[in-house]
């Protein structure tokens, strides 16, 4: 079997990859990232005395490159994917920017690229594949994380902002993209449930909040001061932050271990359609349960990542048998 994790070269993704490689020495574990280095995979292999971890380049900000990745995956003839971890994510604090395909860049990377990746890899998923989508508690205004409230009117508005949404702050685009991650996870579960009932596939899905993880590359686009505080100051005062701000603040190793647990633990095996804060199942935001928003995102996504009527039918998951 194979395990694929996006964004696995650093931070929680690296530590998740390490934990899964230790747990599954006979699985082919592929770390996909846009960073041009196989050093993390080599480090894991050396640390564990194994050879089952490798790196493949993946740029989620380009639909063409996502398609090239999927083609490479097929050519390498990897075993079926048992665990698919859609973990990579970026935050752009600055002004509005776009991917090469014209989507707002936060939404484009955090949602659209992952949605296309999943859709193209459907033929390579094991019968009992488990998909985990890394979201964020910042999507939920009730958690009072200090981040701007997520806003979802339509997927089209997130992808191609107009009017007032042109002026949304970069961090608001981030929280909104994380809300989209959860909406899409629930839309997937609607389809997966139908497949399970028909005994076509036994796929399951979960959404994951890793908590605040100072020291990771999430704010790599921030100012020099923000980067210094994030990388140098906050990691040294985690106990104080947990006491004064929130207990949901972790080291990359802690959150990486939690993600590996949610991917492969027997404690969650067979469960689907849930949202986790670390290893605790909780409710996501009220908005995330609105079926009309889940379906708006699903239909928009299928239409905008497919290039033909045949792909629309394929990506809708209606043709599986």
PDB file of C-alpha atoms in Angstrom:
ATOM      1  CA  UNK A   1       0.000   0.000   0.000  1.00  0.00           C
ATOM      2  CA  UNK A   2       0.969   3.662  -0.404  1.00  0.00           C
ATOM      3  CA  UNK A   3       0.657   6.737   1.785  1.00  0.00           C
ATOM      4  CA  UNK A   4       0.705  10.191   0.207  1.00  0.00           C
ATOM      5  CA  UNK A   5       1.057  13.403   2.199  1.00  0.00           C
ATOM      6  CA  UNK A   6       1.221  16.888   0.736  1.00  0.00           C
ATOM      7  CA  UNK A   7       3.363  19.476   2.466  1.00  0.00           C
ATOM      8  CA  UNK A   8       5.399  16.814   4.203  1.00  0.00           C
ATOM      9  CA  UNK A   9       8.902  18.275   3.968  1.00  0.00           C
ATOM     10  CA  UNK A  10       8.719  20.490   7.076  1.00  0.00           C
ATOM     11  CA  UNK A  11       6.733  21.243  10.212  1.00  0.00           C
ATOM     12  CA  UNK A  12       3.867  19.002  11.196  1.00  0.00           C
ATOM     13  CA  UNK A  13       3.890  17.357   7.753  1.00  0.00           C
ATOM     14  CA  UNK A  14       7.459  16.150   8.225  1.00  0.00           C
ATOM     15  CA  UNK A  15       6.765  14.803  11.698  1.00  0.00           C
ATOM     16  CA  UNK A  16       3.599  13.106  10.451  1.00  0.00           C
ATOM     17  CA  UNK A  17       5.592  11.480   7.649  1.00  0.00           C
ATOM     18  CA  UNK A  18       8.194  10.307  10.156  1.00  0.00           C
ATOM     19  CA  UNK A  19       5.535   8.821  12.440  1.00  0.00           C
ATOM     20  CA  UNK A  20       3.787   7.020   9.578  1.00  0.00           C
ATOM     21  CA  UNK A  21       7.072   5.712   8.167  1.00  0.00           C
ATOM     22  CA  UNK A  22       7.921   4.298  11.585  1.00  0.00           C
ATOM     23  CA  UNK A  23       4.470   2.688  11.841  1.00  0.00           C
ATOM     24  CA  UNK A  24       4.384   1.367   8.275  1.00  0.00           C
ATOM     25  CA  UNK A  25       7.901   0.301   7.211  1.00  0.00           C
ATOM     26  CA  UNK A  26       6.486  -1.763   4.347  1.00  0.00           C
ATOM     27  CA  UNK A  27       4.294   0.978   2.845  1.00  0.00           C
ATOM     28  CA  UNK A  28       5.530   3.245   0.067  1.00  0.00           C
ATOM     29  CA  UNK A  29       5.345   6.718   1.642  1.00  0.00           C
ATOM     30  CA  UNK A  30       5.489   9.674  -0.727  1.00  0.00           C
ATOM     31  CA  UNK A  31       6.043  13.225   0.489  1.00  0.00           C
ATOM     32  CA  UNK A  32       4.736  15.743  -2.043  1.00  0.00           C
ATOM     33  CA  UNK A  33       5.822  19.360  -1.837  1.00  0.00           C
ATOM     34  CA  UNK A  34       6.756  22.277  -4.051  1.00  0.00           C
ATOM     35  CA  UNK A  35      10.127  22.574  -2.311  1.00  0.00           C
ATOM     36  CA  UNK A  36      12.860  21.220  -4.552  1.00  0.00           C
ATOM     37  CA  UNK A  37      14.551  18.910  -2.093  1.00  0.00           C
ATOM     38  CA  UNK A  38      14.451  15.263  -1.137  1.00  0.00           C
ATOM     39  CA  UNK A  39      16.433  15.938   2.045  1.00  0.00           C
ATOM     40  CA  UNK A  40      13.487  15.333   4.417  1.00  0.00           C
ATOM     41  CA  UNK A  41      12.657  11.951   2.881  1.00  0.00           C
ATOM     42  CA  UNK A  42      16.328  10.958   2.948  1.00  0.00           C
ATOM     43  CA  UNK A  43      16.519  12.063   6.588  1.00  0.00           C
ATOM     44  CA  UNK A  44      13.531   9.922   7.546  1.00  0.00           C
ATOM     45  CA  UNK A  45      14.982   6.889   5.767  1.00  0.00           C
ATOM     46  CA  UNK A  46      18.330   7.396   7.491  1.00  0.00           C
ATOM     47  CA  UNK A  47      16.737   7.943  10.895  1.00  0.00           C
ATOM     48  CA  UNK A  48      14.670   4.767  10.642  1.00  0.00           C
ATOM     49  CA  UNK A  49      17.117   2.669   8.662  1.00  0.00           C
ATOM     50  CA  UNK A  50      14.521   2.225   5.916  1.00  0.00           C
ATOM     51  CA  UNK A  51      14.152   2.993   2.214  1.00  0.00           C
ATOM     52  CA  UNK A  52      10.391   3.335   1.842  1.00  0.00           C
ATOM     53  CA  UNK A  53      10.046   7.144   1.939  1.00  0.00           C
ATOM     54  CA  UNK A  54      10.513   9.268  -1.166  1.00  0.00           C
ATOM     55  CA  UNK A  55       9.858  12.788  -2.413  1.00  0.00           C
ATOM     56  CA  UNK A  56       7.917  14.009  -5.449  1.00  0.00           C
ATOM     57  CA  UNK A  57       7.576  17.639  -6.406  1.00  0.00           C
ATOM     58  CA  UNK A  58       4.046  19.033  -6.360  1.00  0.00           C
ATOM     59  CA  UNK A  59       2.993  22.642  -6.937  1.00  0.00           C
ATOM     60  CA  UNK A  60      -0.637  22.930  -5.867  1.00  0.00           C
ATOM     61  CA  UNK A  61      -0.772  26.458  -7.253  1.00  0.00           C
ATOM     62  CA  UNK A  62      -0.730  25.188 -10.842  1.00  0.00           C
ATOM     63  CA  UNK A  63      -3.399  22.858 -12.199  1.00  0.00           C
ATOM     64  CA  UNK A  64      -1.036  21.799 -14.992  1.00  0.00           C
ATOM     65  CA  UNK A  65       1.590  20.773 -12.459  1.00  0.00           C
ATOM     66  CA  UNK A  66      -0.976  18.884 -10.380  1.00  0.00           C
ATOM     67  CA  UNK A  67      -1.927  16.980 -13.518  1.00  0.00           C
ATOM     68  CA  UNK A  68       1.744  16.291 -14.238  1.00  0.00           C
ATOM     69  CA  UNK A  69       2.147  14.941 -10.703  1.00  0.00           C
ATOM     70  CA  UNK A  70      -0.810  12.589 -11.151  1.00  0.00           C
ATOM     71  CA  UNK A  71       0.645  11.377 -14.452  1.00  0.00           C
ATOM     72  CA  UNK A  72       3.984  10.692 -12.760  1.00  0.00           C
ATOM     73  CA  UNK A  73       2.185   8.824  -9.987  1.00  0.00           C
ATOM     74  CA  UNK A  74       0.512   6.563 -12.540  1.00  0.00           C
ATOM     75  CA  UNK A  75       3.766   5.987 -14.426  1.00  0.00           C
ATOM     76  CA  UNK A  76       5.577   4.948 -11.248  1.00  0.00           C
ATOM     77  CA  UNK A  77       2.922   2.287 -10.671  1.00  0.00           C
ATOM     78  CA  UNK A  78       2.783   2.799  -6.919  1.00  0.00           C
ATOM     79  CA  UNK A  79       0.613   0.457  -4.834  1.00  0.00           C
ATOM     80  CA  UNK A  80      -2.934   1.686  -4.075  1.00  0.00           C
ATOM     81  CA  UNK A  81      -3.164   4.667  -1.731  1.00  0.00           C
ATOM     82  CA  UNK A  82      -4.415   3.632   1.696  1.00  0.00           C
ATOM     83  CA  UNK A  83      -3.976   7.011   3.394  1.00  0.00           C
ATOM     84  CA  UNK A  84      -4.183  10.306   1.511  1.00  0.00           C
ATOM     85  CA  UNK A  85      -3.275  13.326   3.635  1.00  0.00           C
ATOM     86  CA  UNK A  86      -4.141  16.650   2.007  1.00  0.00           C
ATOM     87  CA  UNK A  87      -2.062  18.664   4.410  1.00  0.00           C
ATOM     88  CA  UNK A  88      -0.220  21.439   2.545  1.00  0.00           C
ATOM     89  CA  UNK A  89      -1.386  24.997   3.083  1.00  0.00           C
ATOM     90  CA  UNK A  90      -0.208  28.551   2.622  1.00  0.00           C
ATOM     91  CA  UNK A  91      -1.123  31.928   4.043  1.00  0.00           C
ATOM     92  CA  UNK A  92      -0.532  35.179   2.158  1.00  0.00           C
ATOM     93  CA  UNK A  93      -0.798  38.198   4.495  1.00  0.00           C
ATOM     94  CA  UNK A  94      -0.154  40.701   1.693  1.00  0.00           C
ATOM     95  CA  UNK A  95      -2.382  42.057  -1.080  1.00  0.00           C
ATOM     96  CA  UNK A  96      -4.608  40.005  -3.365  1.00  0.00           C
ATOM     97  CA  UNK A  97      -2.664  37.588  -5.550  1.00  0.00           C
ATOM     98  CA  UNK A  98      -3.559  34.884  -8.043  1.00  0.00           C
ATOM     99  CA  UNK A  99      -2.362  31.466  -9.115  1.00  0.00           C
ATOM    100  CA  UNK A 100      -1.219  30.892 -12.682  1.00  0.00           C
ATOM    101  CA  UNK A 101      -4.758  29.691 -13.419  1.00  0.00           C
ATOM    102  CA  UNK A 102      -6.301  32.946 -12.194  1.00  0.00           C
ATOM    103  CA  UNK A 103      -7.702  31.786  -8.841  1.00  0.00           C
ATOM    104  CA  UNK A 104      -7.144  33.804  -5.673  1.00  0.00           C
ATOM    105  CA  UNK A 105      -3.921  32.224  -4.476  1.00  0.00           C
ATOM    106  CA  UNK A 106      -4.936  31.139  -0.960  1.00  0.00           C
ATOM    107  CA  UNK A 107      -8.094  29.413  -2.163  1.00  0.00           C
ATOM    108  CA  UNK A 108      -6.251  28.133  -5.225  1.00  0.00           C
ATOM    109  CA  UNK A 109      -3.501  26.402  -3.244  1.00  0.00           C
ATOM    110  CA  UNK A 110      -5.391  25.362  -0.113  1.00  0.00           C
ATOM    111  CA  UNK A 111      -8.506  24.062  -1.856  1.00  0.00           C
ATOM    112  CA  UNK A 112      -8.513  23.943  -5.672  1.00  0.00           C
ATOM    113  CA  UNK A 113      -5.131  22.239  -6.102  1.00  0.00           C
ATOM    114  CA  UNK A 114      -5.957  19.610  -3.499  1.00  0.00           C
ATOM    115  CA  UNK A 115      -9.395  18.974  -4.995  1.00  0.00           C
ATOM    116  CA  UNK A 116      -7.874  18.315  -8.423  1.00  0.00           C
ATOM    117  CA  UNK A 117      -5.182  16.101  -6.896  1.00  0.00           C
ATOM    118  CA  UNK A 118      -7.793  13.974  -5.139  1.00  0.00           C
ATOM    119  CA  UNK A 119      -9.942  13.745  -8.253  1.00  0.00           C
ATOM    120  CA  UNK A 120      -7.049  12.610 -10.448  1.00  0.00           C
ATOM    121  CA  UNK A 121      -5.892  10.055  -7.880  1.00  0.00           C
ATOM    122  CA  UNK A 122      -9.317   8.430  -7.466  1.00  0.00           C
ATOM    123  CA  UNK A 123      -8.305   5.495  -9.734  1.00  0.00           C
ATOM    124  CA  UNK A 124      -5.300   4.897  -7.470  1.00  0.00           C
ATOM    125  CA  UNK A 125      -7.140   4.858  -4.128  1.00  0.00           C
ATOM    126  CA  UNK A 126      -7.425   1.601  -2.233  1.00  0.00           C
ATOM    127  CA  UNK A 127     -10.905   0.189  -1.674  1.00  0.00           C
ATOM    128  CA  UNK A 128     -10.682   1.296   1.976  1.00  0.00           C
ATOM    129  CA  UNK A 129      -8.812   4.578   1.466  1.00  0.00           C
ATOM    130  CA  UNK A 130      -8.928   7.161   4.244  1.00  0.00           C
ATOM    131  CA  UNK A 131      -8.585  10.852   3.344  1.00  0.00           C
ATOM    132  CA  UNK A 132      -7.574  13.452   5.929  1.00  0.00           C
ATOM    133  CA  UNK A 133      -7.827  17.168   5.141  1.00  0.00           C
ATOM    134  CA  UNK A 134      -5.832  19.589   7.271  1.00  0.00           C
ATOM    135  CA  UNK A 135      -8.078  22.537   8.063  1.00  0.00           C
ATOM    136  CA  UNK A 136      -7.817  25.003  10.963  1.00  0.00           C
ATOM    137  CA  UNK A 137      -9.746  26.119  14.011  1.00  0.00           C
ATOM    138  CA  UNK A 138      -9.383  29.644  12.659  1.00  0.00           C
ATOM    139  CA  UNK A 139     -12.325  28.874  10.343  1.00  0.00           C
ATOM    140  CA  UNK A 140     -14.670  29.100  13.349  1.00  0.00           C
ATOM    141  CA  UNK A 141     -15.408  32.596  14.765  1.00  0.00           C
ATOM    142  CA  UNK A 142     -16.702  30.979  17.969  1.00  0.00           C
ATOM    143  CA  UNK A 143     -13.169  29.821  18.795  1.00  0.00           C
ATOM    144  CA  UNK A 144     -11.987  33.449  18.998  1.00  0.00           C
ATOM    145  CA  UNK A 145      -8.541  32.669  17.598  1.00  0.00           C
ATOM    146  CA  UNK A 146      -7.754  36.308  16.894  1.00  0.00           C
ATOM    147  CA  UNK A 147      -7.885  35.715  13.154  1.00  0.00           C
ATOM    148  CA  UNK A 148     -10.463  37.478  10.925  1.00  0.00           C
ATOM    149  CA  UNK A 149     -13.771  35.650  10.576  1.00  0.00           C
ATOM    150  CA  UNK A 150     -14.085  33.261   7.657  1.00  0.00           C
ATOM    151  CA  UNK A 151     -16.507  34.439   4.977  1.00  0.00           C
ATOM    152  CA  UNK A 152     -18.226  32.128   2.501  1.00  0.00           C
ATOM    153  CA  UNK A 153     -20.861  33.435   0.135  1.00  0.00           C
ATOM    154  CA  UNK A 154     -19.992  31.333  -2.917  1.00  0.00           C
ATOM    155  CA  UNK A 155     -16.994  29.413  -4.158  1.00  0.00           C
ATOM    156  CA  UNK A 156     -16.859  31.698  -7.175  1.00  0.00           C
ATOM    157  CA  UNK A 157     -16.436  34.717  -4.912  1.00  0.00           C
ATOM    158  CA  UNK A 158     -13.531  33.058  -3.106  1.00  0.00           C
ATOM    159  CA  UNK A 159     -11.916  32.068  -6.378  1.00  0.00           C
ATOM    160  CA  UNK A 160     -12.472  35.362  -8.206  1.00  0.00           C
ATOM    161  CA  UNK A 161     -13.101  38.147  -5.665  1.00  0.00           C
ATOM    162  CA  UNK A 162     -15.191  41.117  -6.772  1.00  0.00           C
ATOM    163  CA  UNK A 163     -16.539  44.230  -5.107  1.00  0.00           C
ATOM    164  CA  UNK A 164     -15.979  44.345  -1.355  1.00  0.00           C
ATOM    165  CA  UNK A 165     -14.208  40.979  -1.268  1.00  0.00           C
ATOM    166  CA  UNK A 166     -11.356  42.479  -3.272  1.00  0.00           C
ATOM    167  CA  UNK A 167     -10.349  44.275  -0.085  1.00  0.00           C
ATOM    168  CA  UNK A 168     -10.408  41.318   2.302  1.00  0.00           C
ATOM    169  CA  UNK A 169      -7.215  40.905   4.308  1.00  0.00           C
ATOM    170  CA  UNK A 170      -4.900  38.039   3.426  1.00  0.00           C
ATOM    171  CA  UNK A 171      -5.547  36.321   6.742  1.00  0.00           C
ATOM    172  CA  UNK A 172      -9.282  36.473   6.112  1.00  0.00           C
ATOM    173  CA  UNK A 173      -8.705  34.720   2.813  1.00  0.00           C
ATOM    174  CA  UNK A 174      -6.796  32.078   4.766  1.00  0.00           C
ATOM    175  CA  UNK A 175      -9.563  31.430   7.311  1.00  0.00           C
ATOM    176  CA  UNK A 176     -12.105  31.340   4.490  1.00  0.00           C
ATOM    177  CA  UNK A 177     -10.011  28.775   2.623  1.00  0.00           C
ATOM    178  CA  UNK A 178      -9.913  26.650   5.760  1.00  0.00           C
ATOM    179  CA  UNK A 179     -13.697  26.845   5.985  1.00  0.00           C
ATOM    180  CA  UNK A 180     -13.752  25.683   2.373  1.00  0.00           C
ATOM    181  CA  UNK A 181     -11.579  22.707   3.335  1.00  0.00           C
ATOM    182  CA  UNK A 182     -14.193  21.592   5.861  1.00  0.00           C
ATOM    183  CA  UNK A 183     -17.149  22.254   3.563  1.00  0.00           C
ATOM    184  CA  UNK A 184     -15.438  20.116   0.935  1.00  0.00           C
ATOM    185  CA  UNK A 185     -14.702  17.341   3.454  1.00  0.00           C
ATOM    186  CA  UNK A 186     -18.404  17.184   4.313  1.00  0.00           C
ATOM    187  CA  UNK A 187     -19.365  17.257   0.626  1.00  0.00           C
ATOM    188  CA  UNK A 188     -16.966  14.358   0.072  1.00  0.00           C
ATOM    189  CA  UNK A 189     -18.576  12.458   2.926  1.00  0.00           C
ATOM    190  CA  UNK A 190     -21.987  12.870   1.290  1.00  0.00           C
ATOM    191  CA  UNK A 191     -20.593  11.105  -1.794  1.00  0.00           C
ATOM    192  CA  UNK A 192     -18.570   8.574   0.199  1.00  0.00           C
ATOM    193  CA  UNK A 193     -21.618   7.576   2.238  1.00  0.00           C
ATOM    194  CA  UNK A 194     -23.517   6.779  -0.931  1.00  0.00           C
ATOM    195  CA  UNK A 195     -20.587   4.727  -2.236  1.00  0.00           C
ATOM    196  CA  UNK A 196     -20.367   2.823   1.047  1.00  0.00           C
ATOM    197  CA  UNK A 197     -24.100   2.104   0.997  1.00  0.00           C
ATOM    198  CA  UNK A 198     -23.792   0.701  -2.520  1.00  0.00           C
ATOM    199  CA  UNK A 199     -20.697  -1.246  -1.435  1.00  0.00           C
ATOM    200  CA  UNK A 200     -18.769   0.344  -4.306  1.00  0.00           C
ATOM    201  CA  UNK A 201     -15.980   1.788  -2.135  1.00  0.00           C
ATOM    202  CA  UNK A 202     -15.353   1.896   1.598  1.00  0.00           C
ATOM    203  CA  UNK A 203     -13.776   5.356   1.603  1.00  0.00           C
ATOM    204  CA  UNK A 204     -13.736   7.593   4.666  1.00  0.00           C
ATOM    205  CA  UNK A 205     -12.782  11.216   5.283  1.00  0.00           C
ATOM    206  CA  UNK A 206     -11.916  13.433   8.248  1.00  0.00           C
ATOM    207  CA  UNK A 207     -10.993  17.097   8.697  1.00  0.00           C
ATOM    208  CA  UNK A 208      -8.200  18.047  11.089  1.00  0.00           C
ATOM    209  CA  UNK A 209      -7.343  21.138  13.115  1.00  0.00           C
ATOM    210  CA  UNK A 210      -3.649  20.928  14.069  1.00  0.00           C
ATOM    211  CA  UNK A 211      -3.895  23.950  16.354  1.00  0.00           C
ATOM    212  CA  UNK A 212      -1.474  26.848  16.416  1.00  0.00           C
ATOM    213  CA  UNK A 213       2.052  25.654  15.632  1.00  0.00           C
ATOM    214  CA  UNK A 214       4.654  28.417  16.033  1.00  0.00           C
ATOM    215  CA  UNK A 215       7.852  27.872  14.097  1.00  0.00           C
ATOM    216  CA  UNK A 216       6.355  26.283  10.989  1.00  0.00           C
ATOM    217  CA  UNK A 217       6.503  27.716   7.471  1.00  0.00           C
ATOM    218  CA  UNK A 218       2.864  28.791   7.431  1.00  0.00           C
ATOM    219  CA  UNK A 219       3.661  32.511   7.662  1.00  0.00           C
ATOM    220  CA  UNK A 220       6.644  32.404   5.318  1.00  0.00           C
ATOM    221  CA  UNK A 221       5.038  35.251   3.368  1.00  0.00           C
ATOM    222  CA  UNK A 222       4.887  37.510   6.437  1.00  0.00           C
ATOM    223  CA  UNK A 223       7.024  40.538   7.279  1.00  0.00           C
ATOM    224  CA  UNK A 224      10.492  40.164   8.763  1.00  0.00           C
ATOM    225  CA  UNK A 225       9.164  41.071  12.195  1.00  0.00           C
ATOM    226  CA  UNK A 226       6.314  38.560  11.933  1.00  0.00           C
ATOM    227  CA  UNK A 227       8.733  35.871  10.832  1.00  0.00           C
ATOM    228  CA  UNK A 228      11.121  36.609  13.711  1.00  0.00           C
ATOM    229  CA  UNK A 229       8.363  36.424  16.321  1.00  0.00           C
ATOM    230  CA  UNK A 230       6.825  33.311  14.727  1.00  0.00           C
ATOM    231  CA  UNK A 231      10.086  31.441  14.222  1.00  0.00           C
ATOM    232  CA  UNK A 232      12.228  32.602  17.148  1.00  0.00           C
ATOM    233  CA  UNK A 233      10.058  33.896  19.976  1.00  0.00           C
ATOM    234  CA  UNK A 234       6.775  31.983  20.145  1.00  0.00           C
ATOM    235  CA  UNK A 235       8.279  28.451  20.017  1.00  0.00           C
ATOM    236  CA  UNK A 236      10.197  29.256  23.207  1.00  0.00           C
ATOM    237  CA  UNK A 237       7.147  30.268  25.228  1.00  0.00           C
ATOM    238  CA  UNK A 238       4.680  27.499  24.375  1.00  0.00           C
ATOM    239  CA  UNK A 239       3.734  26.727  28.011  1.00  0.00           C
ATOM    240  CA  UNK A 240       2.914  30.390  28.587  1.00  0.00           C
ATOM    241  CA  UNK A 241       0.929  30.608  25.357  1.00  0.00           C
ATOM    242  CA  UNK A 242      -1.078  27.524  26.320  1.00  0.00           C
ATOM    243  CA  UNK A 243      -1.857  29.091  29.672  1.00  0.00           C
ATOM    244  CA  UNK A 244      -2.717  32.580  28.457  1.00  0.00           C
ATOM    245  CA  UNK A 245      -4.060  32.026  24.940  1.00  0.00           C
ATOM    246  CA  UNK A 246      -5.266  28.485  24.274  1.00  0.00           C
ATOM    247  CA  UNK A 247      -4.369  24.885  25.120  1.00  0.00           C
ATOM    248  CA  UNK A 248      -4.605  24.156  21.385  1.00  0.00           C
ATOM    249  CA  UNK A 249      -1.021  25.271  20.724  1.00  0.00           C
ATOM    250  CA  UNK A 250       1.518  22.612  19.864  1.00  0.00           C
ATOM    251  CA  UNK A 251       4.984  21.810  18.612  1.00  0.00           C
ATOM    252  CA  UNK A 252       5.290  20.487  15.053  1.00  0.00           C
ATOM    253  CA  UNK A 253       6.100  17.038  16.457  1.00  0.00           C
ATOM    254  CA  UNK A 254       2.957  17.009  18.597  1.00  0.00           C
ATOM    255  CA  UNK A 255       0.653  18.067  15.768  1.00  0.00           C
ATOM    256  CA  UNK A 256       2.410  15.772  13.306  1.00  0.00           C
ATOM    257  CA  UNK A 257       1.824  12.863  15.659  1.00  0.00           C
ATOM    258  CA  UNK A 258      -1.833  13.830  15.960  1.00  0.00           C
ATOM    259  CA  UNK A 259      -2.225  13.928  12.183  1.00  0.00           C
ATOM    260  CA  UNK A 260      -0.598  10.496  11.837  1.00  0.00           C
ATOM    261  CA  UNK A 261      -2.967   9.193  14.519  1.00  0.00           C
ATOM    262  CA  UNK A 262      -6.024  10.533  12.696  1.00  0.00           C
ATOM    263  CA  UNK A 263      -4.807   9.017   9.448  1.00  0.00           C
ATOM    264  CA  UNK A 264      -4.053   5.512  10.630  1.00  0.00           C
ATOM    265  CA  UNK A 265      -5.170   4.798  14.191  1.00  0.00           C
ATOM    266  CA  UNK A 266      -7.482   1.853  14.838  1.00  0.00           C
ATOM    267  CA  UNK A 267      -9.432   4.224  17.108  1.00  0.00           C
ATOM    268  CA  UNK A 268     -10.791   6.124  14.087  1.00  0.00           C
ATOM    269  CA  UNK A 269     -10.873   3.264  11.601  1.00  0.00           C
ATOM    270  CA  UNK A 270     -14.242   3.089   9.869  1.00  0.00           C
ATOM    271  CA  UNK A 271     -15.438   6.499  11.078  1.00  0.00           C
ATOM    272  CA  UNK A 272     -16.112   9.229   8.549  1.00  0.00           C
ATOM    273  CA  UNK A 273     -17.336  12.784   8.137  1.00  0.00           C
ATOM    274  CA  UNK A 274     -15.918  14.081  11.433  1.00  0.00           C
ATOM    275  CA  UNK A 275     -13.845  17.101  12.449  1.00  0.00           C
ATOM    276  CA  UNK A 276     -10.993  16.741  14.926  1.00  0.00           C
ATOM    277  CA  UNK A 277      -9.077  19.170  17.074  1.00  0.00           C
ATOM    278  CA  UNK A 278      -5.911  17.186  17.569  1.00  0.00           C
ATOM    279  CA  UNK A 279      -7.201  13.773  18.682  1.00  0.00           C
ATOM    280  CA  UNK A 280     -10.530  15.063  19.955  1.00  0.00           C
ATOM    281  CA  UNK A 281     -13.645  14.947  17.813  1.00  0.00           C
ATOM    282  CA  UNK A 282     -15.456  18.291  18.048  1.00  0.00           C
ATOM    283  CA  UNK A 283     -18.024  20.335  16.156  1.00  0.00           C
ATOM    284  CA  UNK A 284     -16.816  22.620  13.393  1.00  0.00           C
ATOM    285  CA  UNK A 285     -18.417  26.017  12.790  1.00  0.00           C
ATOM    286  CA  UNK A 286     -22.146  26.300  12.268  1.00  0.00           C
ATOM    287  CA  UNK A 287     -21.653  27.574   8.736  1.00  0.00           C
ATOM    288  CA  UNK A 288     -19.639  24.484   7.810  1.00  0.00           C
ATOM    289  CA  UNK A 289     -22.740  22.298   8.225  1.00  0.00           C
ATOM    290  CA  UNK A 290     -24.837  24.282   5.761  1.00  0.00           C
ATOM    291  CA  UNK A 291     -25.626  21.874   2.942  1.00  0.00           C
ATOM    292  CA  UNK A 292     -26.202  24.612   0.377  1.00  0.00           C
ATOM    293  CA  UNK A 293     -22.647  25.890   0.874  1.00  0.00           C
ATOM    294  CA  UNK A 294     -21.202  22.370   0.757  1.00  0.00           C
ATOM    295  CA  UNK A 295     -22.987  21.698  -2.520  1.00  0.00           C
ATOM    296  CA  UNK A 296     -22.099  25.096  -3.984  1.00  0.00           C
ATOM    297  CA  UNK A 297     -18.427  24.393  -3.326  1.00  0.00           C
ATOM    298  CA  UNK A 298     -18.667  20.831  -4.667  1.00  0.00           C
ATOM    299  CA  UNK A 299     -20.392  21.774  -7.902  1.00  0.00           C
ATOM    300  CA  UNK A 300     -18.156  24.800  -8.523  1.00  0.00           C
ATOM    301  CA  UNK A 301     -15.040  22.732  -7.860  1.00  0.00           C
ATOM    302  CA  UNK A 302     -15.939  19.889 -10.203  1.00  0.00           C
ATOM    303  CA  UNK A 303     -16.845  22.333 -12.963  1.00  0.00           C
ATOM    304  CA  UNK A 304     -13.646  24.375 -12.597  1.00  0.00           C
ATOM    305  CA  UNK A 305     -11.071  21.599 -12.282  1.00  0.00           C
ATOM    306  CA  UNK A 306     -12.478  19.390 -15.039  1.00  0.00           C
ATOM    307  CA  UNK A 307     -11.482  19.995 -18.656  1.00  0.00           C
ATOM    308  CA  UNK A 308     -14.187  17.967 -20.380  1.00  0.00           C
ATOM    309  CA  UNK A 309     -17.675  16.513 -19.869  1.00  0.00           C
ATOM    310  CA  UNK A 310     -16.059  13.130 -19.286  1.00  0.00           C
ATOM    311  CA  UNK A 311     -13.938  14.555 -16.469  1.00  0.00           C
ATOM    312  CA  UNK A 312     -16.956  16.282 -14.934  1.00  0.00           C
ATOM    313  CA  UNK A 313     -18.684  12.907 -14.771  1.00  0.00           C
ATOM    314  CA  UNK A 314     -15.530  11.238 -13.419  1.00  0.00           C
ATOM    315  CA  UNK A 315     -14.816  13.900 -10.789  1.00  0.00           C
ATOM    316  CA  UNK A 316     -18.451  13.835  -9.615  1.00  0.00           C
ATOM    317  CA  UNK A 317     -17.794  10.229  -8.433  1.00  0.00           C
ATOM    318  CA  UNK A 318     -21.034   9.068 -10.046  1.00  0.00           C
ATOM    319  CA  UNK A 319     -19.449   6.598 -12.442  1.00  0.00           C
ATOM    320  CA  UNK A 320     -17.641   4.436  -9.919  1.00  0.00           C
ATOM    321  CA  UNK A 321     -18.613   0.801  -9.938  1.00  0.00           C
TER     322      UNK A 321
END
